[in-house]
Short mmCIF file of C-alpha atoms and ligand atoms in Angstrom, two decimals:
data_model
loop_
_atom_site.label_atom_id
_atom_site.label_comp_id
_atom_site.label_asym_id
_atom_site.label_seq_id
_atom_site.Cartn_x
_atom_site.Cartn_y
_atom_site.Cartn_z
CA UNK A 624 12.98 -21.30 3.39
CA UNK A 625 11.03 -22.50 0.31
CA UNK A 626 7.68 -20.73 0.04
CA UNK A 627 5.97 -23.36 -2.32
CA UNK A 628 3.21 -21.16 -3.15
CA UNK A 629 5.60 -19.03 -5.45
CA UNK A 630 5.82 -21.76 -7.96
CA UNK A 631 5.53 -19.97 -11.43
CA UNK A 632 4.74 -23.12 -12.81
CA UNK A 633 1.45 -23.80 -10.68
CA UNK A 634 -2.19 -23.35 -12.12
CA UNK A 635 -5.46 -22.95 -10.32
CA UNK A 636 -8.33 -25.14 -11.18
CA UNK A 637 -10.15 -21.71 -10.65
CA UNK A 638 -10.36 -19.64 -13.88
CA UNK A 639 -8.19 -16.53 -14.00
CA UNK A 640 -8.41 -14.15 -16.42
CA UNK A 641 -4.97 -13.30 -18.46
CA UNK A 642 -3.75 -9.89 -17.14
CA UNK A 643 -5.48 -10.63 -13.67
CA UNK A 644 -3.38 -9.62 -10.53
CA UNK A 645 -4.45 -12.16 -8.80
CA UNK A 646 -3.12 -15.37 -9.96
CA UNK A 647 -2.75 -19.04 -7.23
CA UNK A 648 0.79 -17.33 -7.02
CA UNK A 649 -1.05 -14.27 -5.06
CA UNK A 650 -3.48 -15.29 -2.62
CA UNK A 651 -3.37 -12.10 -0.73
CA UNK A 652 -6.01 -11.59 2.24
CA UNK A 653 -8.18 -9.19 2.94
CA UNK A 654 -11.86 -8.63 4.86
CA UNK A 655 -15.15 -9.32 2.98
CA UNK A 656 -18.76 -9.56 3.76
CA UNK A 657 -21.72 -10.64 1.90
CA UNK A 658 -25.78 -10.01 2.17
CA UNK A 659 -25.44 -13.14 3.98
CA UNK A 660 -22.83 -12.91 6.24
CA UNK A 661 -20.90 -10.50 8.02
CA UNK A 662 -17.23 -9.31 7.76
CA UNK A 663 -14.75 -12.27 7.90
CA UNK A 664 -11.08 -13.22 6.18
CA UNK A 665 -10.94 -13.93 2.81
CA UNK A 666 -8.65 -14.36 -0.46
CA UNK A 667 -8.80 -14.49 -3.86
CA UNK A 668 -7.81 -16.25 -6.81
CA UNK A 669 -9.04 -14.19 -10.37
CA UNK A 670 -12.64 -12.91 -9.37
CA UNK A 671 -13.59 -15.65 -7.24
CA UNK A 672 -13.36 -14.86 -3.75
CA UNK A 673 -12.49 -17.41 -0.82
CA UNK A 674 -14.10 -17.53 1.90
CA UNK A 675 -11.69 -18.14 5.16
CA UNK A 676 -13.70 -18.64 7.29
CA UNK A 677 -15.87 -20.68 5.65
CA UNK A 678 -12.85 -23.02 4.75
CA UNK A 679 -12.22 -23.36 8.70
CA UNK A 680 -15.49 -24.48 9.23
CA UNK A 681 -15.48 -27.14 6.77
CA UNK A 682 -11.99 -28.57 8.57
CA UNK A 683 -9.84 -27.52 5.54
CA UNK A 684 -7.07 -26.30 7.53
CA UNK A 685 -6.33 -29.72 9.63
CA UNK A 686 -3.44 -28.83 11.82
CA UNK A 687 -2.84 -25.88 11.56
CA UNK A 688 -5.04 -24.10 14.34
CA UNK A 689 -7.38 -21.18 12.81
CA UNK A 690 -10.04 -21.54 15.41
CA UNK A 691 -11.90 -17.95 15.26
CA UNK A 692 -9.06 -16.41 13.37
CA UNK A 693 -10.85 -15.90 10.13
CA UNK A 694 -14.18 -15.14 11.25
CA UNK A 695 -12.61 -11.86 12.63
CA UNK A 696 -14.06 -8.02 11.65
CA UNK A 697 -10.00 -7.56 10.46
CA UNK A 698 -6.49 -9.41 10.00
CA UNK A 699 -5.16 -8.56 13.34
CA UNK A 700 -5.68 -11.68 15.26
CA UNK A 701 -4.14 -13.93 11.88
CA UNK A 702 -1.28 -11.36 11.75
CA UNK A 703 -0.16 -11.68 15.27
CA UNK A 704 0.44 -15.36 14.61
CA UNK A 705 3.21 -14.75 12.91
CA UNK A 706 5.33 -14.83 9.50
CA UNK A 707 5.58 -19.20 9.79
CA UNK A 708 1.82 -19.40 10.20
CA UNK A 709 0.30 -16.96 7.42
CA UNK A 710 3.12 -18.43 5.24
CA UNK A 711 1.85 -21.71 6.06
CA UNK A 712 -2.03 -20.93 5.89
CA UNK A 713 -1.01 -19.53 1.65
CA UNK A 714 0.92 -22.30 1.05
CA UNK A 715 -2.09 -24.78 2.41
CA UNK A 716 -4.38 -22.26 0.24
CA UNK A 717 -1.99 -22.82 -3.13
CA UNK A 718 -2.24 -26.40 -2.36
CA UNK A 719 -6.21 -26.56 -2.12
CA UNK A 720 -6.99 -24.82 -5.50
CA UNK A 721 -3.98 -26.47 -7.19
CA UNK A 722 -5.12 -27.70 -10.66
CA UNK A 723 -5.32 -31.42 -9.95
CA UNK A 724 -6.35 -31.52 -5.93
CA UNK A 725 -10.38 -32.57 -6.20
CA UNK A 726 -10.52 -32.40 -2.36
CA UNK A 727 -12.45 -29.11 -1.96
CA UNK A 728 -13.39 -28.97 -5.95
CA UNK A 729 -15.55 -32.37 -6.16
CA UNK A 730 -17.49 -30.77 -2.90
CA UNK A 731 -20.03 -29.30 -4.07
CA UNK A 732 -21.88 -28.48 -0.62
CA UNK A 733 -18.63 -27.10 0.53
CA UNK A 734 -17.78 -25.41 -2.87
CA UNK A 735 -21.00 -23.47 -2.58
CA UNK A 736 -19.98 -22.21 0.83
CA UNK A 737 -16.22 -21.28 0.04
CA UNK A 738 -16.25 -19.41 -3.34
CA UNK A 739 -18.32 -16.09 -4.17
CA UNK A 740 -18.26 -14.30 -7.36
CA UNK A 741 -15.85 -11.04 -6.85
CA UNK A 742 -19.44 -8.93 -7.31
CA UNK A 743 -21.38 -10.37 -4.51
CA UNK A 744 -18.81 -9.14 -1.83
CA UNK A 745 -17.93 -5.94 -0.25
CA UNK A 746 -14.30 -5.70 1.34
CA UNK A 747 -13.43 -3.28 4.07
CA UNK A 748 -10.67 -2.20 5.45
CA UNK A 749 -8.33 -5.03 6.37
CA UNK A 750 -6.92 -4.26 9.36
CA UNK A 751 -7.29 -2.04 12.25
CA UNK A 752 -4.32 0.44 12.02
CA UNK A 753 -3.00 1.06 15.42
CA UNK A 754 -0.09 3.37 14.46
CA UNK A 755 0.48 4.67 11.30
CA UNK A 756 4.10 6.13 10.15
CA UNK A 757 4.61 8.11 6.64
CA UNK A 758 8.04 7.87 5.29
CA UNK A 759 9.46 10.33 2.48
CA UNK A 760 12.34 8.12 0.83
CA UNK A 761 12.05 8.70 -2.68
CA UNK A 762 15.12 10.41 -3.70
CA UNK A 763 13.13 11.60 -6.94
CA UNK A 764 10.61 13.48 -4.86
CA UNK A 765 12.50 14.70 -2.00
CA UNK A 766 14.55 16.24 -4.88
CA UNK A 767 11.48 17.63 -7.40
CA UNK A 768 10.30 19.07 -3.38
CA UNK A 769 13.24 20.65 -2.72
CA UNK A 770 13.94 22.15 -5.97
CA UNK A 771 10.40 23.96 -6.12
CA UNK A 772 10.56 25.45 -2.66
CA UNK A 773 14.01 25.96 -1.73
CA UNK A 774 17.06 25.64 -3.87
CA UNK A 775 18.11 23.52 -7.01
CA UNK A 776 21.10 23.13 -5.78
CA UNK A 777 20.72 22.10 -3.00
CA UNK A 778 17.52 20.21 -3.12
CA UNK A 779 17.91 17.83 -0.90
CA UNK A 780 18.15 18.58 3.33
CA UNK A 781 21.43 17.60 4.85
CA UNK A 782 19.55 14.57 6.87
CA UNK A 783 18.23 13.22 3.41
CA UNK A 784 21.36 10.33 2.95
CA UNK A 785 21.40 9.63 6.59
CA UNK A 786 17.84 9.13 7.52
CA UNK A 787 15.36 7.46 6.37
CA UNK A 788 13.13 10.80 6.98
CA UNK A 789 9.20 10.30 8.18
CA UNK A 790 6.81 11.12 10.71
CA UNK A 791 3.68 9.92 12.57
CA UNK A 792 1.09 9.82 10.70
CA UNK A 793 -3.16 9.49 11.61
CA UNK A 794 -4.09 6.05 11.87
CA UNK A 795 -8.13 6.59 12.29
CA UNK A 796 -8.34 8.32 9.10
CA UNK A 797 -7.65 5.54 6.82
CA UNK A 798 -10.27 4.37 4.57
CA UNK A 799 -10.39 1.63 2.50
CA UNK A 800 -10.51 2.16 -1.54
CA UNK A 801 -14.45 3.00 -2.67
CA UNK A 802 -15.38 5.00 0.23
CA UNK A 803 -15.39 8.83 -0.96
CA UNK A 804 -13.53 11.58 0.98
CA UNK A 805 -14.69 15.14 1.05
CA UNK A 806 -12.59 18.14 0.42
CA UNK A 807 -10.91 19.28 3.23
CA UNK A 808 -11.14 22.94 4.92
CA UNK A 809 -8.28 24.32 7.01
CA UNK A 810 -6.28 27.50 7.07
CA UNK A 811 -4.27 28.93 3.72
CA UNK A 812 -1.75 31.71 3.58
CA UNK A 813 -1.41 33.62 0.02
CA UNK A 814 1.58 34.35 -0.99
CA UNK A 815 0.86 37.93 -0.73
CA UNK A 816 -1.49 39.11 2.23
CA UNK A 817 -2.85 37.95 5.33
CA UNK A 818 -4.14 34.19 6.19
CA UNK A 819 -7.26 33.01 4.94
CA UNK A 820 -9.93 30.10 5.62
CA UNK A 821 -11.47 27.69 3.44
CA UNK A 822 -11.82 24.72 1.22
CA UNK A 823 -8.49 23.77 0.36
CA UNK A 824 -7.64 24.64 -3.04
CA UNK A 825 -4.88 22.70 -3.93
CA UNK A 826 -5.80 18.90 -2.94
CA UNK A 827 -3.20 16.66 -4.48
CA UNK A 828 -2.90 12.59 -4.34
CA UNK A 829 0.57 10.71 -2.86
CA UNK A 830 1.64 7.89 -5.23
CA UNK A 831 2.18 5.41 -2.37
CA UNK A 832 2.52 1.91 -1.10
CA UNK A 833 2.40 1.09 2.71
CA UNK A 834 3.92 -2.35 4.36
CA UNK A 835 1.82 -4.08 7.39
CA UNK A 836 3.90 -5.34 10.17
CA UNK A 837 3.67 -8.83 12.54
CA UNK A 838 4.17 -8.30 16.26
CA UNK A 839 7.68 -6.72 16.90
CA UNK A 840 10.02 -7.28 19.46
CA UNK A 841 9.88 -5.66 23.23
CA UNK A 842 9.94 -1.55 23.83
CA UNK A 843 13.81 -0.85 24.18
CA UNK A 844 14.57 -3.42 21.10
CA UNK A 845 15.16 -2.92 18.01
CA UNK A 846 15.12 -4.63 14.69
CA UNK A 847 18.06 -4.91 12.09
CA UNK A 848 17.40 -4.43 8.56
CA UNK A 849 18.68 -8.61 8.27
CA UNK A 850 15.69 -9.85 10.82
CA UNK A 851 13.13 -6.96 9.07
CA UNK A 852 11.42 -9.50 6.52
CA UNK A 853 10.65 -11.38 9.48
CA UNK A 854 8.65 -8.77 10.73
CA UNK A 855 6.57 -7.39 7.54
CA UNK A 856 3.57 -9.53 7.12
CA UNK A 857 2.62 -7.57 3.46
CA UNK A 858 2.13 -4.27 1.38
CA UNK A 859 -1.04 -2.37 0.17
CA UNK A 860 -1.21 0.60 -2.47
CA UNK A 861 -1.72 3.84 -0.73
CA UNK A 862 -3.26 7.46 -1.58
CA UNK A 863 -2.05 10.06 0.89
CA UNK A 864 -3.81 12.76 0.29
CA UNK A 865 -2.58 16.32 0.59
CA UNK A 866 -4.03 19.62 0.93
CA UNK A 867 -0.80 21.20 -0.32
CA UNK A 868 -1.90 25.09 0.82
CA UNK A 869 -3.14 24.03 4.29
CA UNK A 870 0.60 22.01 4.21
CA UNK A 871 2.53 25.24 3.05
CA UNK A 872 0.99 27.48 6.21
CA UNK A 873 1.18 24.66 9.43
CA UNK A 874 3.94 22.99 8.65
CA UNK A 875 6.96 24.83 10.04
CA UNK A 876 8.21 24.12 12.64
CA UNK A 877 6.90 20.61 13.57
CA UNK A 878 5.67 18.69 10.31
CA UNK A 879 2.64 17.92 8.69
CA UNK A 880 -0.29 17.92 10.69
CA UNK A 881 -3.86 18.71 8.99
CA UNK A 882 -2.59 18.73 5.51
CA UNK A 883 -2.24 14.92 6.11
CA UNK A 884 -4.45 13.47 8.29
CA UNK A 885 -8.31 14.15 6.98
CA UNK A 886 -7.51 11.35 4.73
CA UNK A 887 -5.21 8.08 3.75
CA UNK A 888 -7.37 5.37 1.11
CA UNK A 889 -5.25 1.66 0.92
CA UNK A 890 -6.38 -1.04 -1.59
CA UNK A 891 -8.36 -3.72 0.25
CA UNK A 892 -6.08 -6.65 -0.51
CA UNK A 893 -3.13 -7.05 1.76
CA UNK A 894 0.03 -8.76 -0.61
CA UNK A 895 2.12 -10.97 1.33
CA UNK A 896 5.55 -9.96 1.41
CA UNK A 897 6.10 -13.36 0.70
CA UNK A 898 4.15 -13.21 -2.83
CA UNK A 899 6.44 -10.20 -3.62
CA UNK A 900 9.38 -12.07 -3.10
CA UNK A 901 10.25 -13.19 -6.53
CA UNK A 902 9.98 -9.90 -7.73
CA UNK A 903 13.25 -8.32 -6.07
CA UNK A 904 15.73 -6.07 -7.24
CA UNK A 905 18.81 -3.96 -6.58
CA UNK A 906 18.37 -0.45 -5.29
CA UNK A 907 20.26 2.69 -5.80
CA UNK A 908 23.62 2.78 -4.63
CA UNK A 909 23.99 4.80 -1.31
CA UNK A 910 26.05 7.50 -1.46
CA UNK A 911 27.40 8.63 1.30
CA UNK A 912 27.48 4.83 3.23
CA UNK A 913 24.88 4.68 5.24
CA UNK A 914 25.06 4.05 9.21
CA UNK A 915 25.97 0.36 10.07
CA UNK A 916 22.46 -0.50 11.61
CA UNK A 917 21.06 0.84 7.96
CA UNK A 918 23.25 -1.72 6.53
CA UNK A 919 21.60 -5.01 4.09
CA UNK A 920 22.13 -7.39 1.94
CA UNK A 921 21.09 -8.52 -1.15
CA UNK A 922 18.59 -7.39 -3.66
CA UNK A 923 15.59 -5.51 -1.03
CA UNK A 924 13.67 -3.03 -3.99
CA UNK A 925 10.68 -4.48 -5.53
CA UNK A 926 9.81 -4.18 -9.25
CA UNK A 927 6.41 -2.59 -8.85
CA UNK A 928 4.59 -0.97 -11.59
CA UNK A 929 2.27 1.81 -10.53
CA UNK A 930 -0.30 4.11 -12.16
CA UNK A 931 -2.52 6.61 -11.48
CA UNK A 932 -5.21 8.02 -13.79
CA UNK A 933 -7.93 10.76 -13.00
CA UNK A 934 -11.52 10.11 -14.00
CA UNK A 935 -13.74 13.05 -14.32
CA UNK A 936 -16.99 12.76 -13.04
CA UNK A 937 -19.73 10.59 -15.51
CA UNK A 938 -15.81 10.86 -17.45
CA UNK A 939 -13.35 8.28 -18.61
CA UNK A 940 -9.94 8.01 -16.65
CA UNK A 941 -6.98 9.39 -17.99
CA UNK A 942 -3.42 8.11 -16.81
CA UNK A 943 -1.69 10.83 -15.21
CA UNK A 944 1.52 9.10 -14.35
CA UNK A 945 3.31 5.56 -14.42
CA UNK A 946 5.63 4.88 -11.65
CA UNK A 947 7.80 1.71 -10.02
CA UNK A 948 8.36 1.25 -5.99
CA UNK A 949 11.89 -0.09 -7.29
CA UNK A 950 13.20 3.87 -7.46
CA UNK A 951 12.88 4.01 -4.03
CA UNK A 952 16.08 5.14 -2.44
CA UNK A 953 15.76 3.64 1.16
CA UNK A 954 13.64 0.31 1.48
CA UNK A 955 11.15 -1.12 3.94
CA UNK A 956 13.93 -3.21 5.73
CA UNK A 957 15.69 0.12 6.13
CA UNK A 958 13.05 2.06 7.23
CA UNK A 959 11.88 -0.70 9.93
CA UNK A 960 15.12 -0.90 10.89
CA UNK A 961 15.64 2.86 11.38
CA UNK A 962 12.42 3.20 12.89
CA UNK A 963 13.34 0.96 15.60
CA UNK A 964 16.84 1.78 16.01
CA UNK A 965 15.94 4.28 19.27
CA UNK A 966 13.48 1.36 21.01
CA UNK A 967 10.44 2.32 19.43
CA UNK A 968 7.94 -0.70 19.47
CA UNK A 969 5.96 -1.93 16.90
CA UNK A 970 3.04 -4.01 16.55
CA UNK A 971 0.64 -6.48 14.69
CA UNK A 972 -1.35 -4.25 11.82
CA UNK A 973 1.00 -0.73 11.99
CA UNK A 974 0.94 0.49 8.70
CA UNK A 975 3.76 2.18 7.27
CA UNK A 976 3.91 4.64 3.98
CA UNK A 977 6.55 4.75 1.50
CA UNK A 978 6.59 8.13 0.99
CA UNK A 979 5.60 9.54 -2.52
CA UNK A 980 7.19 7.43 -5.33
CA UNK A 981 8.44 9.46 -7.97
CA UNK A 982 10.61 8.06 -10.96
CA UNK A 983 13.15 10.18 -13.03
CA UNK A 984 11.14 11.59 -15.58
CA UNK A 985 8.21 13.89 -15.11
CA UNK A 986 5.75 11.32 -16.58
CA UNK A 987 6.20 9.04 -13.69
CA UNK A 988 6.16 11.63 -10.92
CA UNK A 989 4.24 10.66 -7.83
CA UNK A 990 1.90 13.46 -6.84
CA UNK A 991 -0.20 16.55 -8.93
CA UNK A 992 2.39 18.52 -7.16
CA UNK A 993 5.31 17.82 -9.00
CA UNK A 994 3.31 16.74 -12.39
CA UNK A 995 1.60 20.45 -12.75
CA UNK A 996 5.20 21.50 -11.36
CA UNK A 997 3.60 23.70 -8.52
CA UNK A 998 0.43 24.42 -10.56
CA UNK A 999 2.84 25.90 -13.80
CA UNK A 1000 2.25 23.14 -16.50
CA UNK A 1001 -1.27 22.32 -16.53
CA UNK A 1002 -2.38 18.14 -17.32
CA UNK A 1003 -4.78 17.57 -20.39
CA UNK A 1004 -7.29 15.14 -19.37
CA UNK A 1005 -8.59 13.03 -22.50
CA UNK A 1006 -11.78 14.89 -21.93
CA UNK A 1007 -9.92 18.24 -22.79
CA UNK A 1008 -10.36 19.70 -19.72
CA UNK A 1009 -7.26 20.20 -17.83
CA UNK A 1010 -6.01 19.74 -14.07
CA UNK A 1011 -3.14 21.52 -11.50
CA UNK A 1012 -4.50 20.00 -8.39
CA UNK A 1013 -7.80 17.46 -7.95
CA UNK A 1014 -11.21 19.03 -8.49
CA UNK A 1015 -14.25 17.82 -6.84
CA UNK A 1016 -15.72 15.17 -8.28
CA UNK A 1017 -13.01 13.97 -9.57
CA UNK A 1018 -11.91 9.58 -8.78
CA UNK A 1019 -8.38 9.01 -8.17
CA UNK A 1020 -7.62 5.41 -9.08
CA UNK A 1021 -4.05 3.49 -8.59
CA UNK A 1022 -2.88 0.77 -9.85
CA UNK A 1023 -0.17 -1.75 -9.06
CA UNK A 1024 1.13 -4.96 -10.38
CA UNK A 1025 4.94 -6.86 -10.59
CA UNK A 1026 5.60 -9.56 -13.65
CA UNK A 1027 8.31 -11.66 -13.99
CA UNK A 1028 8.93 -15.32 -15.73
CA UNK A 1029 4.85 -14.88 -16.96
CA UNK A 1030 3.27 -14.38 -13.59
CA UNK A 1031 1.52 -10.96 -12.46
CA UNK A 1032 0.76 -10.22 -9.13
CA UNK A 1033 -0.89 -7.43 -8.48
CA UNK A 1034 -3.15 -5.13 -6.22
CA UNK A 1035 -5.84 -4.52 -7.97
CA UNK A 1036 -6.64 -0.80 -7.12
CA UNK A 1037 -7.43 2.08 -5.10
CA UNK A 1038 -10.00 4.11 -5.93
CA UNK A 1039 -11.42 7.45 -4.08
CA UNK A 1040 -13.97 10.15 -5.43
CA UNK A 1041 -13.43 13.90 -4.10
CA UNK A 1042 -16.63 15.17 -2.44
CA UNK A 1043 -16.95 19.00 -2.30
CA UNK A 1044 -16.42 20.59 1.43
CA UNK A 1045 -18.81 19.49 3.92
CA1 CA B 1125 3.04 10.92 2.21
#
């Protein structure tokens, strides 16, 4: 099917600043609310925010029926419609601010009502997370992992190839970007001597992105990785934070537990998987082949640029490492698919991690962990002073954006400040 809103050729009549993420070819959704008015569904085009539901109030939508779905506290209820609805509400959006269409832009009552300058809005967090699942599918990482704590040679686990390894994740402990987290406390065992309690001492970011699912099928069925596009509404960056000492201690034998889930931050605009489409590319080849019902076709990586930079408090950020989701070694249709394979439902609004993305060469690892190479090669900040893990105060901002044929469509970013312990 044609998604018409992908166009590289179409312009907004709203302005949009060259290097924006957020060009007529994103429209990505997300929740805002104003001085005015509470939370409610919106999109944006350059720094001008639309207003959802102020756009189904005014009739904009004609037949396509978005009674009380935009003037919702989150996505949810415009998710569970469905992939043929949202793809039809972006392509109605694309055709509304289409440079040339006066019907909304010679209004200017309803103009007035619709658009709000990107600094008179706050967003929140998009949707209400029901289940949350962390993958760990970057060959890259799983490898740098493996090679610090256990063997070089044998880096990887057996299961690696086979599995799309992850686990269940906290879903009430996701925060949209802006709001600060404090530094968690939790148990720590020193390499030499007896356990100890504390604030954690090595808190490290994840170098993330995390795909949003539609309504799945019935408990007992499962989803191929053929029918998974049909089921992945859109992607957001993601921090998963890790308090790598209280990890080292708990996790044996069942996983991570409170070295994960005091904090996840996700940027506040969801980007259709739709938008991403033009953006595809090959992934690694699989060796050894992969289980039949982890079987695809075609090109199902994404050429994703990421970054992540620390800034200092009253500091300037410094880039810490540059990254691309298209390393990743299994992808989303994959994962869906594997996560499915044993009946497991899913639902409208599950969020799902990537796992740490780590490229090939140490300046695009995905996580303090593997950049300070367990805490042995220090990072220069461009203030001078120098990092192994995240200090308080510190912001940790990431950054994402694909280009192709002159069109950039981006995230925008993801930004969380370290409080010290409570
Ligand atoms: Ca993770």
């Amino acid at each position: 099917m044609e998604i018409n809103a992908n166009n590289t050729q179409l312009k907004s009549w709203i302005e949009v600043n060259e290097g924006s993420d957020f060009p007529i070819q994103n429209l990505p959704f997300g929740i805002i609310s104003t001085d005015k008015k509470p939370k409610r569904v919106a999109s944006r085009i350059g720094n001008s925010v639309i207003d959802l539901s102020a756009l189904s109030d005014l009739g904009y939508f004609g037949e396509l029926d978005t009674v009380h779905l935009f003037d919702q506290e989150n996505l949810n209820p415009f998710i569970e419609k469905g992939k043929a609805f949202t793809r039809a509400i972006r392509n109605r959006l694309s055709g509304i601010f289409l440079e040339g269409n006066n019907e909304l832009r010679k209004k200017e009552n309803d103009l007035h009502k619709v658009i709000i300058p990107i600094d008179r809005i706050e967003t929140h967090l998009p949707v209400q997370i029901g289940d949350y699942t962390d993958f760990y599918s970057s060959i890259e990482h799983a490898t740098n992992v493996g090679t610090m704590f256990r063997d070089p040679d044998n880096a990887l686990l057996p299961n690696w190839k086979y599995i799309p390894v992850g686990y269940h994740g906290r879903a009430s402990s996701i925060i949209n970007s802006g709001v600060a987290i404090h530094r968690p406390k939790g148990q720590q065992k020193p390499t030499d001597g007896a356990p100890v309690f504390g604030p954690c001492k090595r808190l490290d970011f994840e170098l993330e992105t995390a795909f949003i699912t539609y309504p799945g099928k019935e408990l007992g069925d499962h989803i191929s990785p053929d029918e998974a596009n049909h089921y992945i509404f859109g992607m957001v960056l993601f921090n998963d934070w890790s308090a790598r000492d209280i990890q080292k201690w708990e996790y044996v034998p069942l996983g991570p537990f409170l070295a994960k889930n005091f904090a996840s931050s996700i940027s506040p605009w969801i980007v259709t998987l739709d938008a991403l489409e033009p953006f595809r590319v090959s992934g690694p080849t699989q060796d050894p082949e992969v289980f039949s019902y982890l079987k695809y076709q075609g090109d199902k990586n994404i050429d994703i640029n990421l970054e992540v930079l620390i800034q200092p408090e009253n500091g300037v950020a410094t880039t810490v490492s540059k990254s691309n989701y298209k390393h990743m070694y299994w992808n989303m249709d994959q994962q869906l698919a594997h996560h499915t394979i044993n009946g497991c439902n899913i639902k409208a609004g599950d969020m799902y991690g990537s796992g740490t993305i780590s490229g090939p060469t140490p300046d695009s690892y995905g996580s303090m962990l593997e950049i300070s190479w367990n805490a042995t090669k220090p990072v220069k900040l461009s203030d001078g002073s120098e990092r192994t893990f995240i200090n308080d105060g510190d912001t940790v901002i990431m950054r994402g954006f694909a280009e192709k044929n002159g069109v950039r469509v981006g995230f925008g970013e993801v930004s969380t400040k370290v409080l010290p312990s409570k």
